[in-house]
Amino acid sequence: MKKGKLIVFSAPSGSGKTTIVRHLLEKPELNLAFSISATSRKIRGTEEHGKDYYFISPKKFQKFIKKEKFIEFEEVYKDNFYGTLKKEIKRLRKEGKNVIFDIDVIGGLNIKNHFPKKTLAIFVKPPSLEEMERRLRNRQTDSEEKIKERVAKANHEMQFADKFDVILVNDNLEEAKEKAYKLVKEFIEK
Ligand code: 5GP
């Protein structure tokens, strides 16, 4: 069985990366498991604790930072912390899985730097910032202020695209899913 590889998907939000990650998780032959991050942000819509994220209080998040429980963490948005727990990666690798991450650009590069050979880091690029903003509005989960914050962040994140192993442009979701599948399959079979 192919196991123990790390697959990082990073992108500005609204680029479609979460949809791509979910698609790959449905493929049993890839033997993937989702790395559940911890976050101090509030639970949203249909999200579940222990499935989408480990939702913890800002206070607990700070305590975990002090205790060095994270392999990487970021204040992705003001007062909203997100991080990958060392324990989570250990748990999934022990299960014999390849681990897939849906994390922000800096976090993704941090994972790549920690495990350069084992990691395939993919940057998902939205076709344009206008399109990305449109997708965020369609999602109807964020306030106008939050959308503006996400768009500003996306502008900044685009500069890091070249540091990734691969840039995957998502101008057609079906094609992007297919390309992502091929990239991951090839990498885990190496
Ligand atoms: P959202 O609030 O939309 O779920 O996520 C906001 C951003 O935080 C997304 O870009 C998501 O990929 C990123 N993110 C989620 N988990 C982590 C993590 O563990 N570490 C880092 N650095 N970013 C994360």
Short mmCIF file of C-alpha atoms in Angstrom, two decimals, residues 8 106-117 119 121 163:
data_model
loop_
_atom_site.label_atom_id
_atom_site.label_comp_id
_atom_site.label_asym_id
_atom_site.label_seq_id
_atom_site.Cartn_x
_atom_site.Cartn_y
_atom_site.Cartn_z
CA VAL A 8 -0.61 19.95 0.56
CA ILE A 106 2.38 30.04 4.44
CA GLY A 107 1.27 26.95 6.35
CA GLY A 108 1.60 24.86 3.21
CA LEU A 109 5.15 26.03 2.61
CA ASN A 110 5.99 25.31 6.25
CA ILE A 111 4.86 21.68 5.86
CA LYS A 112 6.89 21.41 2.65
CA ASN A 113 9.98 22.75 4.50
CA HIS A 114 9.52 20.28 7.36
CA PHE A 115 9.18 17.26 5.08
CA PRO A 116 10.63 18.30 1.70
CA LYS A 117 10.88 14.84 0.11
CA THR A 119 5.52 16.40 0.50
CA ALA A 121 2.82 21.05 -2.42
CA LYS A 163 7.42 28.44 -4.34
#
